[in-house]
Coordinates of C-alpha atoms and ligand atoms in Angstrom, one line a residue:
X1 CA 117.5 -81.4 147.4
X2 CA 118.8 -84.5 149.2
X3 CA 118.7 -84.2 152.9
X4 CA 121.7 -86.3 153.8
X5 CA 122.5 -85.4 157.4
X6 CA 119.3 -85.3 159.3
X7 CA 116.2 -87.2 158.4
X8 CA 113.9 -85.7 161.0
X9 CA 112.8 -82.1 160.9
X10 CA 114.3 -79.7 163.4
X11 CA 111.9 -77.7 165.5
X12 CA 114.2 -74.7 165.0
X13 CA 117.4 -74.0 163.1
X14 CA 119.7 -71.1 164.1
X15 CA 121.8 -69.4 161.5
X16 CA 125.0 -67.9 162.9
X17 CA 126.3 -68.3 166.5
X18 CA 127.4 -65.0 167.9
X19 CA 126.3 -64.1 171.5
X20 CA 122.7 -63.5 170.5
X21 CA 121.8 -66.8 168.9
X22 CA 124.1 -68.5 171.5
X23 CA 121.8 -67.2 174.2
X24 CA 118.8 -68.6 172.4
X25 CA 120.6 -72.0 172.0
X26 CA 121.6 -72.1 175.7
X27 CA 118.1 -71.4 177.0
X28 CA 116.5 -73.8 174.5
X29 CA 118.8 -76.6 175.6
X30 CA 118.1 -76.3 179.3
X31 CA 114.4 -75.3 179.3
X32 CA 112.8 -77.2 176.4
X33 CA 112.8 -80.6 174.8
X34 CA 112.8 -79.1 171.3
X35 CA 115.0 -80.5 168.7
X36 CA 117.2 -77.6 167.6
X37 CA 120.5 -77.0 165.9
X38 CA 122.4 -73.7 165.5
X39 CA 124.8 -73.5 162.6
X40 CA 128.0 -71.4 162.7
X41 CA 130.4 -71.0 159.8
X42 CA 133.5 -70.6 162.0
X43 CA 135.4 -73.6 163.2
X44 CA 135.0 -72.6 166.8
X45 CA 133.4 -69.8 168.7
X46 CA 135.0 -66.4 168.4
X47 CA 133.7 -62.9 169.3
X48 CA 134.9 -60.1 167.0
X49 CA 138.4 -61.6 167.1
X50 CA 140.0 -58.7 165.2
X51 CA 139.0 -56.3 168.0
X52 CA 140.0 -58.4 171.0
X53 CA 142.9 -56.0 171.7
X54 CA 144.8 -55.2 174.9
X55 CA 142.9 -53.1 177.5
X56 CA 139.5 -53.5 175.9
X57 CA 136.6 -53.8 178.3
X58 CA 132.9 -54.6 178.1
X59 CA 130.4 -51.7 177.9
X60 CA 127.9 -53.8 179.8
X61 CA 127.9 -55.6 183.1
X62 CA 128.8 -59.3 183.3
X63 CA 125.4 -60.2 184.7
X64 CA 123.9 -59.3 181.4
X65 CA 125.1 -62.7 180.2
X66 CA 123.5 -65.3 178.0
X67 CA 120.9 -66.5 180.4
X68 CA 120.9 -64.9 183.9
X69 CA 118.1 -62.3 183.4
X70 CA 115.6 -65.0 182.7
X71 CA 117.1 -68.2 184.2
X72 CA 119.7 -67.5 186.9
X73 CA 119.9 -71.3 187.6
X74 CA 121.3 -72.0 184.2
X75 CA 124.6 -73.8 184.0
X76 CA 125.6 -71.3 181.2
X77 CA 125.6 -68.2 183.4
X78 CA 128.7 -66.0 183.8
X79 CA 128.7 -67.0 187.5
X80 CA 128.7 -70.7 186.6
X81 CA 131.6 -70.0 184.3
X82 CA 133.5 -68.4 187.2
X83 CA 132.9 -71.3 189.5
X84 CA 133.7 -73.9 186.8
X85 CA 136.9 -72.1 186.0
X86 CA 137.8 -72.1 189.7
X87 CA 138.3 -68.3 189.8
X88 CA 135.2 -67.2 191.7
X89 CA 137.0 -65.8 194.8
X90 CA 139.8 -64.1 192.8
X91 CA 137.2 -62.5 190.6
X92 CA 135.5 -61.0 193.6
X93 CA 138.8 -59.8 195.0
X94 CA 139.6 -58.1 191.7
X95 CA 136.6 -55.8 192.2
X96 CA 136.0 -55.4 188.5
X97 CA 133.3 -52.8 187.6
X98 CA 133.5 -54.0 184.1
X99 CA 135.3 -57.1 182.8
X100 CA 137.6 -57.3 179.8
X101 CA 136.3 -58.4 176.4
X102 CA 138.9 -61.2 176.6
X103 CA 137.1 -62.6 179.6
X104 CA 133.6 -62.2 178.2
X105 CA 134.7 -63.8 175.0
X106 CA 136.3 -66.7 176.9
X107 CA 133.0 -67.2 178.8
X108 CA 131.0 -67.2 175.5
X109 CA 133.4 -69.8 174.0
X110 CA 133.2 -71.9 177.2
X111 CA 129.3 -72.0 177.0
X112 CA 129.2 -72.6 173.2
X113 CA 131.5 -75.6 173.3
X114 CA 129.3 -77.3 175.9
X115 CA 126.0 -77.0 174.0
X116 CA 124.9 -80.0 172.1
X117 CA 122.7 -77.9 169.8
X118 CA 125.5 -75.8 168.4
X119 CA 127.4 -77.0 165.3
X120 CA 130.5 -75.2 164.2
X121 CA 132.2 -75.3 160.8
X122 CA 128.8 -75.3 159.2
X123 CA 128.1 -72.2 157.1
X124 CA 124.5 -71.9 156.0
X125 CA 124.7 -71.2 152.2
X126 CA 121.1 -71.4 151.1
X127 CA 117.6 -71.7 152.6
X128 CA 114.6 -72.8 150.6
X129 CA 111.0 -72.8 151.7
X130 CA 109.0 -75.9 150.7
X131 CA 105.6 -74.6 151.9
X132 CA 105.9 -76.9 155.0
X133 CA 109.4 -76.4 156.3
X134 CA 112.8 -74.8 155.5
X135 CA 115.5 -76.8 153.6
X136 CA 118.8 -75.6 154.9
X137 CA 121.9 -76.1 152.8
X138 CA 125.1 -75.9 154.9
X139 CA 128.8 -76.6 154.1
X140 CA 128.3 -79.8 156.1
X141 CA 125.1 -81.1 154.5
X142 CA 121.4 -80.3 154.3
X143 CA 118.8 -80.1 157.1
X144 CA 115.1 -79.5 157.4
X145 CA 113.6 -77.2 160.0
X146 CA 110.1 -76.0 160.9
X147 CA 111.3 -72.6 162.2
X148 CA 114.4 -70.4 161.8
X149 CA 116.3 -68.0 164.0
X150 CA 118.6 -65.7 162.1
X151 CA 121.6 -64.4 164.0
X152 CA 124.2 -63.6 161.4
X153 CA 125.3 -60.3 162.9
X154 CA 126.7 -57.4 161.0
X155 CA 129.5 -56.8 158.5
X156 CA 132.2 -54.0 158.5
X157 CA 131.0 -50.7 157.0
X158 CA 133.6 -49.1 154.7
X159 CA 133.2 -45.5 153.4
X160 CA 132.8 -45.4 149.6
X161 CA 136.0 -43.4 149.1
X162 CA 138.1 -46.0 150.9
X163 CA 136.7 -49.1 149.0
X164 CA 139.2 -48.9 146.1
X165 CA 142.1 -48.8 148.5
X166 CA 141.4 -51.7 150.8
X167 CA 144.7 -53.4 151.5
X168 CA 147.1 -54.0 154.3
X169 CA 147.5 -50.2 154.5
X170 CA 143.8 -49.3 154.4
X171 CA 141.6 -51.7 156.4
X172 CA 138.6 -51.9 158.7
X173 CA 139.1 -52.0 162.4
X174 CA 137.5 -55.5 162.5
X175 CA 140.7 -56.7 160.7
X176 CA 143.0 -55.1 163.2
X177 CA 144.0 -58.0 165.4
X178 CA 143.7 -60.7 162.7
X179 CA 147.4 -60.5 161.5
X180 CA 150.8 -59.3 162.6
X181 CA 151.2 -55.5 162.0
X182 CA 154.3 -53.3 162.2
X183 CA 153.6 -49.6 162.1
X184 CA 157.1 -48.5 163.1
X185 CA 158.0 -45.2 161.6
X186 CA 154.6 -44.9 159.8
X187 CA 152.0 -42.1 159.8
X188 CA 148.9 -43.7 161.1
X189 CA 145.4 -42.3 160.9
X190 CA 142.3 -43.8 162.6
X191 CA 139.0 -42.8 161.1
X192 CA 136.0 -43.0 163.5
X193 CA 135.3 -41.7 167.0
X194 CA 133.5 -44.6 168.6
X195 CA 134.7 -47.3 171.0
X196 CA 136.6 -49.3 168.5
X197 CA 138.4 -46.1 167.3
X198 CA 139.3 -45.3 170.9
X199 CA 140.5 -48.9 171.7
X200 CA 142.8 -48.9 168.6
X201 CA 144.0 -45.3 169.3
X202 CA 145.1 -46.3 172.8
X203 CA 146.9 -49.4 171.6
X204 CA 148.8 -47.4 168.8
X205 CA 149.6 -44.7 171.3
X206 CA 151.1 -47.4 173.6
X207 CA 153.3 -48.8 170.8
X208 CA 151.5 -52.1 170.5
X209 CA 152.4 -52.3 166.8
X210 CA 155.8 -50.4 167.0
X211 CA 156.7 -46.7 167.5
X212 CA 154.8 -44.8 164.9
X213 CA 155.9 -41.5 163.3
X214 CA 152.6 -39.8 163.9
X215 CA 149.0 -40.7 164.9
X216 CA 145.9 -38.8 163.8
X217 CA 142.4 -39.6 165.1
X218 CA 139.7 -38.2 162.8
X219 CA 136.0 -38.3 163.8
X220 CA 132.8 -36.9 162.3
X221 CA 131.5 -36.4 165.8
X222 CA 131.8 -32.9 167.4
X223 CA 134.2 -34.2 170.1
X224 CA 135.4 -37.6 171.5
X225 CA 132.0 -38.3 173.1
X226 CA 131.3 -40.4 176.2
X227 CA 129.0 -43.3 176.4
X228 CA 125.9 -42.2 178.3
X229 CA 125.8 -44.7 181.2
X230 CA 123.7 -42.8 183.7
X231 CA 121.2 -44.5 185.8
X232 CA 118.1 -43.2 184.1
X233 CA 119.7 -43.8 180.7
X234 CA 119.9 -47.5 181.5
X235 CA 116.1 -47.5 181.6
X236 CA 116.2 -47.6 177.8
X237 CA 117.8 -51.0 178.2
X238 CA 114.9 -52.6 180.0
X239 CA 112.0 -54.8 178.8
X240 CA 109.5 -52.2 179.9
X241 CA 111.0 -49.5 177.7
X242 CA 111.3 -51.9 174.7
X243 CA 107.6 -52.9 175.2
X244 CA 106.6 -49.2 175.1
X245 CA 108.9 -48.5 172.1
X246 CA 107.4 -51.3 169.9
X247 CA 104.0 -49.5 170.0
X248 CA 105.3 -46.1 168.9
X249 CA 104.8 -44.4 165.5
X250 CA 107.6 -45.2 163.2
X251 CA 108.7 -41.5 162.9
X252 CA 108.8 -41.2 166.7
X253 CA 110.8 -44.4 166.9
X254 CA 113.4 -43.0 164.5
X255 CA 113.8 -39.7 166.4
X256 CA 114.1 -41.7 169.7
X257 CA 116.9 -43.8 168.2
X258 CA 118.7 -40.7 166.9
X259 CA 118.5 -39.0 170.2
X260 CA 119.7 -42.0 172.1
X261 CA 122.9 -42.6 169.9
X262 CA 125.4 -42.1 172.8
X263 CA 123.6 -44.5 175.1
X264 CA 125.3 -47.3 173.1
X265 CA 127.6 -45.7 170.7
X266 CA 129.9 -43.5 172.8
X267 CA 133.3 -44.2 174.3
X268 CA 133.4 -45.4 177.9
X269 CA 134.5 -42.9 180.5
X270 CA 137.3 -45.3 181.5
X271 CA 138.7 -45.4 178.0
X272 CA 138.5 -41.6 177.5
X273 CA 140.3 -41.1 180.8
X274 CA 143.0 -43.6 180.0
X275 CA 143.6 -41.8 176.7
X276 CA 143.6 -38.4 178.2
X277 CA 146.0 -39.4 181.0
X278 CA 148.4 -41.1 178.5
X279 CA 148.4 -38.0 176.3
X280 CA 149.0 -35.7 179.4
X281 CA 151.8 -37.9 180.6
X282 CA 153.6 -38.0 177.3
X283 CA 153.2 -34.4 176.1
X284 CA 152.9 -32.4 179.4
X285 CA 155.0 -34.5 181.8
X286 CA 157.6 -36.2 179.6
X287 CA 157.5 -33.3 177.1
X288 CA 157.7 -35.5 174.0
X289 CA 157.5 -33.6 170.7
X290 CA 153.9 -33.7 169.6
X291 CA 153.2 -36.6 167.3
X292 CA 149.5 -37.1 168.0
X293 CA 146.6 -35.0 166.6
X294 CA 143.0 -35.3 167.7
X295 CA 140.7 -34.2 164.8
X296 CA 137.0 -34.3 165.6
X297 CA 134.3 -32.6 163.5
X298 CA 135.8 -33.9 160.3
X299 CA 134.3 -36.3 157.7
X300 CA 136.6 -38.1 155.4
X301 CA 135.4 -37.2 151.9
X302 CA 138.1 -38.4 149.5
X303 CA 141.1 -40.7 149.7
X304 CA 143.9 -40.8 147.1
X305 CA 146.9 -43.0 146.9
X306 CA 150.1 -41.1 146.4
X307 CA 153.5 -42.9 145.9
X308 CA 152.9 -45.5 148.5
X309 CA 151.1 -43.2 151.0
X310 CA 147.6 -41.6 151.1
X311 CA 146.2 -38.2 150.9
X312 CA 142.9 -37.8 152.9
X313 CA 140.5 -35.0 152.3
X314 CA 138.3 -34.2 155.3
X315 CA 135.5 -31.7 155.5
X316 CA 135.7 -29.7 158.7
X317 CA 132.2 -29.0 160.1
X318 CA 133.5 -26.1 162.2
X319 CA 135.6 -24.2 159.6
X320 CA 133.4 -25.4 156.8
X321 CA 136.6 -26.0 154.8
X322 CA 138.1 -29.0 153.2
X323 CA 141.4 -30.0 154.8
X324 CA 144.1 -32.3 153.5
X325 CA 146.0 -34.8 155.7
X326 CA 148.6 -37.4 154.9
X327 CA 148.9 -41.0 156.2
X328 CA 150.7 -44.3 155.4
X329 CA 148.2 -46.5 157.3
X330 CA 144.5 -45.8 157.6
X331 CA 142.4 -47.8 160.0
X332 CA 138.6 -47.5 159.4
X333 CA 136.8 -47.7 162.7
X334 CA 133.7 -46.8 160.8
X335 CA 131.2 -49.2 162.3
X336 CA 129.1 -52.1 161.0
X337 CA 126.1 -52.5 158.7
X338 CA 123.5 -55.3 158.4
X339 CA 122.9 -56.4 154.9
X340 CA 120.3 -59.2 154.3
X341 CA 122.0 -62.6 154.8
X342 CA 122.8 -64.1 151.4
X343 CA 121.4 -67.4 152.5
X344 CA 117.9 -65.9 152.7
X345 CA 117.9 -64.8 149.1
X346 CA 115.1 -67.1 148.0
X347 CA 113.0 -66.2 151.1
X348 CA 113.4 -62.4 150.6
X349 CA 110.5 -62.0 148.2
X350 CA 108.1 -63.6 150.8
X351 CA 109.1 -61.1 153.5
X352 CA 107.0 -58.2 154.5
X353 CA 109.5 -55.3 154.4
X354 CA 108.7 -51.7 155.4
X355 CA 108.9 -48.6 153.1
X356 CA 112.6 -48.4 153.9
X357 CA 113.2 -52.0 153.0
X358 CA 113.6 -53.1 156.6
X359 CA 112.2 -56.2 158.1
X360 CA 108.6 -56.0 159.4
X361 CA 108.9 -57.5 162.9
X362 CA 106.4 -58.5 165.5
X363 CA 106.9 -57.6 169.1
X364 CA 108.2 -61.2 169.6
X365 CA 111.1 -60.7 167.1
X366 CA 109.3 -62.7 164.4
X367 CA 109.7 -61.6 160.8
X368 CA 106.4 -60.8 159.1
X369 CA 106.2 -63.0 156.1
X370 CA 103.7 -64.9 154.0
X371 CA 104.4 -68.3 155.6
X372 CA 104.3 -67.1 159.2
X373 CA 101.0 -68.9 160.1
X374 CA 102.8 -72.2 159.7
X375 CA 106.5 -71.5 160.0
X376 CA 108.2 -68.8 162.0
X377 CA 111.4 -66.9 161.2
X378 CA 112.8 -65.1 164.2
X379 CA 115.7 -62.6 163.9
X380 CA 118.1 -61.2 166.5
X381 CA 120.0 -58.0 166.1
X382 CA 117.9 -57.1 163.1
X383 CA 115.2 -54.8 164.5
X384 CA 116.7 -51.6 165.9
X385 CA 114.1 -49.7 163.8
X386 CA 111.3 -51.7 165.4
X387 CA 112.6 -52.5 168.9
X388 CA 114.9 -49.6 169.7
X389 CA 118.4 -48.9 170.7
X390 CA 118.8 -52.0 172.9
X391 CA 118.5 -54.4 170.0
X392 CA 122.2 -54.5 168.9
X393 CA 123.4 -54.6 172.5
X394 CA 123.9 -57.5 175.0
X395 CA 121.8 -55.9 177.7
X396 CA 118.5 -57.6 176.9
X397 CA 119.7 -60.6 175.0
X398 CA 118.5 -63.2 177.5
X399 CA 115.1 -61.5 177.8
X400 CA 114.8 -61.4 173.9
X401 CA 115.8 -65.1 173.7
X402 CA 113.1 -66.0 176.3
X403 CA 110.6 -64.0 174.4
X404 CA 111.4 -65.9 171.2
X405 CA 111.3 -69.2 173.0
X406 CA 107.9 -68.5 174.6
X407 CA 106.5 -67.5 171.2
X408 CA 108.1 -70.6 169.5
X409 CA 106.6 -72.9 172.2
X410 CA 103.3 -70.9 172.4
X411 CA 103.5 -71.0 176.2
X412 CA 105.3 -69.2 178.9
X413 CA 108.4 -71.3 179.2
X414 CA 110.0 -68.3 180.9
X415 CA 108.3 -65.9 183.2
X416 CA 109.1 -62.6 181.5
X417 CA 106.1 -60.6 182.6
X418 CA 107.2 -57.0 183.0
X419 CA 107.3 -55.2 186.3
X420 CA 106.6 -51.5 186.6
X421 CA 109.6 -49.5 185.2
X422 CA 111.1 -46.6 187.1
X423 CA 109.8 -44.2 184.4
X424 CA 106.2 -43.9 183.2
X425 CA 106.9 -43.6 179.5
X426 CA 103.3 -43.4 178.3
X427 CA 100.2 -42.6 180.3
X428 CA 97.3 -44.4 178.7
X429 CA 94.5 -42.0 179.5
X430 CA 96.5 -39.0 178.3
X431 CA 97.3 -40.7 175.0
X432 CA 93.6 -41.4 174.4
X433 CA 92.7 -37.7 175.2
X434 CA 95.5 -36.5 172.9
X435 CA 94.4 -38.8 170.1
X436 CA 90.8 -37.6 170.5
X437 CA 91.8 -33.9 170.4
X438 CA 93.9 -34.2 167.3
Ligands
LIG1 C1 134.2 -54.9 169.2 C2 132.8 -54.9 169.7 C3 132.6 -54.9 171.1 C4 131.3 -54.9 171.5 N1 131.1 -54.8 172.9 C5 129.8 -54.7 173.3 C6 129.6 -54.6 174.8 O1 130.5 -54.5 175.6 N2 128.3 -54.6 175.2 C7 127.2 -54.7 174.3 O2 126.1 -54.6 174.8 N3 127.4 -54.8 173.0 C8 128.7 -54.8 172.5 N4 128.9 -55.0 171.1 C9 127.7 -55.0 170.2 C10 127.1 -56.5 170.1 O3 126.8 -57.0 171.4 C11 128.0 -57.4 169.4 O4 128.3 -57.0 168.1 C12 127.5 -58.9 169.3 O5 128.6 -59.7 168.9 C13 126.3 -59.0 168.3 O6 126.0 -60.4 168.4 P1 125.4 -61.2 167.1 O7 125.2 -62.6 167.6 O8 124.3 -60.5 166.6 O9 126.5 -61.2 165.9 P2 128.0 -61.6 165.8 O10 128.7 -61.6 167.1 O11 128.5 -60.8 164.7 O12 127.9 -63.2 165.3 C14 127.3 -63.6 164.1 C15 127.8 -64.9 163.8 O13 127.1 -65.4 162.7 C16 128.0 -66.2 161.9 N5 127.5 -66.3 160.5 C17 127.2 -65.2 159.7 N6 126.6 -65.7 158.5 C18 126.5 -67.1 158.7 C19 126.0 -68.1 157.9 N7 125.5 -67.9 156.7 N8 126.1 -69.4 158.3 C20 126.6 -69.7 159.6 N9 127.1 -68.7 160.4 C21 127.1 -67.4 159.9 C22 129.3 -65.4 162.0 O14 130.5 -66.2 161.6 C23 129.3 -64.9 163.4 O15 130.0 -65.8 164.3 C24 130.2 -54.9 170.6 C25 130.4 -55.0 169.3 C26 131.7 -54.9 168.8 C27 132.0 -54.9 167.3

């Protein structure tokens, strides 16, 4: 392979520039002399562009930005952004408990376009290991790097029964805002009861894409469930908890993750209340004829196309019966999955995967693989099974980036020593006694 763009070997190449790798890039640029480059396929920064809808807000606080938790002096903090954009005082006067996704996205784009180690319009197509370094083939040429940081994010997850019908009438929520839509006079169904489903529901309800004939919101969950944002719940999103989590048995890890689902995968109280109030106003105050149905406890099990519209079979977990529903437009707010990045194809056989085919990961977010003594492969947003529920969230991204950089540099570039947490998750002496007894 001819390496036409860069003769020298990068210390680290990043693959993908979403918020997570952007955080690594921002901290590397200000705190190290390393030669790094982060490659992003898109022409400019964009953060889930199809879901940047009206009235959508962050689930996390703005101080959980790219850098602040480990380097509050960084020029790439959210506060620096406010000052640079000359809106600091108005931001304070607005008394925002949570900011809009539009503003956080604008902040991320602002940071990304200042960083000299981020390269847009450069999709990584293939990575080959030479035994000494990685050869990285991008749409803009080839590069060599000693180490990698994979941050390619997730892709829309589409239920099997919907796959044959994907079109402008049946599509994933991630596509929602990417083109003009007109739902006037249509029967619209939203499938999925998480935050994206709620955001789209509220926008359809408010006529964002025209006055619909009817609106159904179908969810497998037992109700439209709130995000658990209580004070002690937030302890799951601390370095101390993650450090404890990493040392747990893998079956215990899985049951913790299952039990904590609503700490990151529920709907914010603010969104639920907006929806409830809007429904109350329309149907109990203005007395509109009912054109909205809330349908929890149902799983979509079959989808058939019928003369330009769709017939949806849903299994009702309460009645234990199959129900039939009709719709003209079906929006799949059915979440995201994380396939292995295509560009890692030739490296995959060298990776140490667990019995479920998931990446083996060290506590420092390094993939376990056969070349790790010489060359490191880090991955962000790829280890919920190993690091817990905070892994796909923004809460700890700056801390995780600092941990990666300390490991890459083999010295404490950032002081990330843990303090005592509020909760004592594991008491060492008792663990030893229990282990002896069993
Ligand atoms: C609508 C939405 C709202 C969210 N809101 C919150 C929130 O409020 N708080 C919170 O904590 N979490 C939130 N999350 C969860 C999480 O923080 C985000 O999904 C976040 O974007 C994950 O960042 P990432 O960097 O892993 O991936 P992504 O943001 O998906 O970025 C990955 C990037 O990699 C690029 N890429 C992929 N393959 C290649 C390749 N081969 N070569 C080059 N580039 C490539 C893609 O183009 C993309 O830009 C939200 C998620 C969604 C979907």
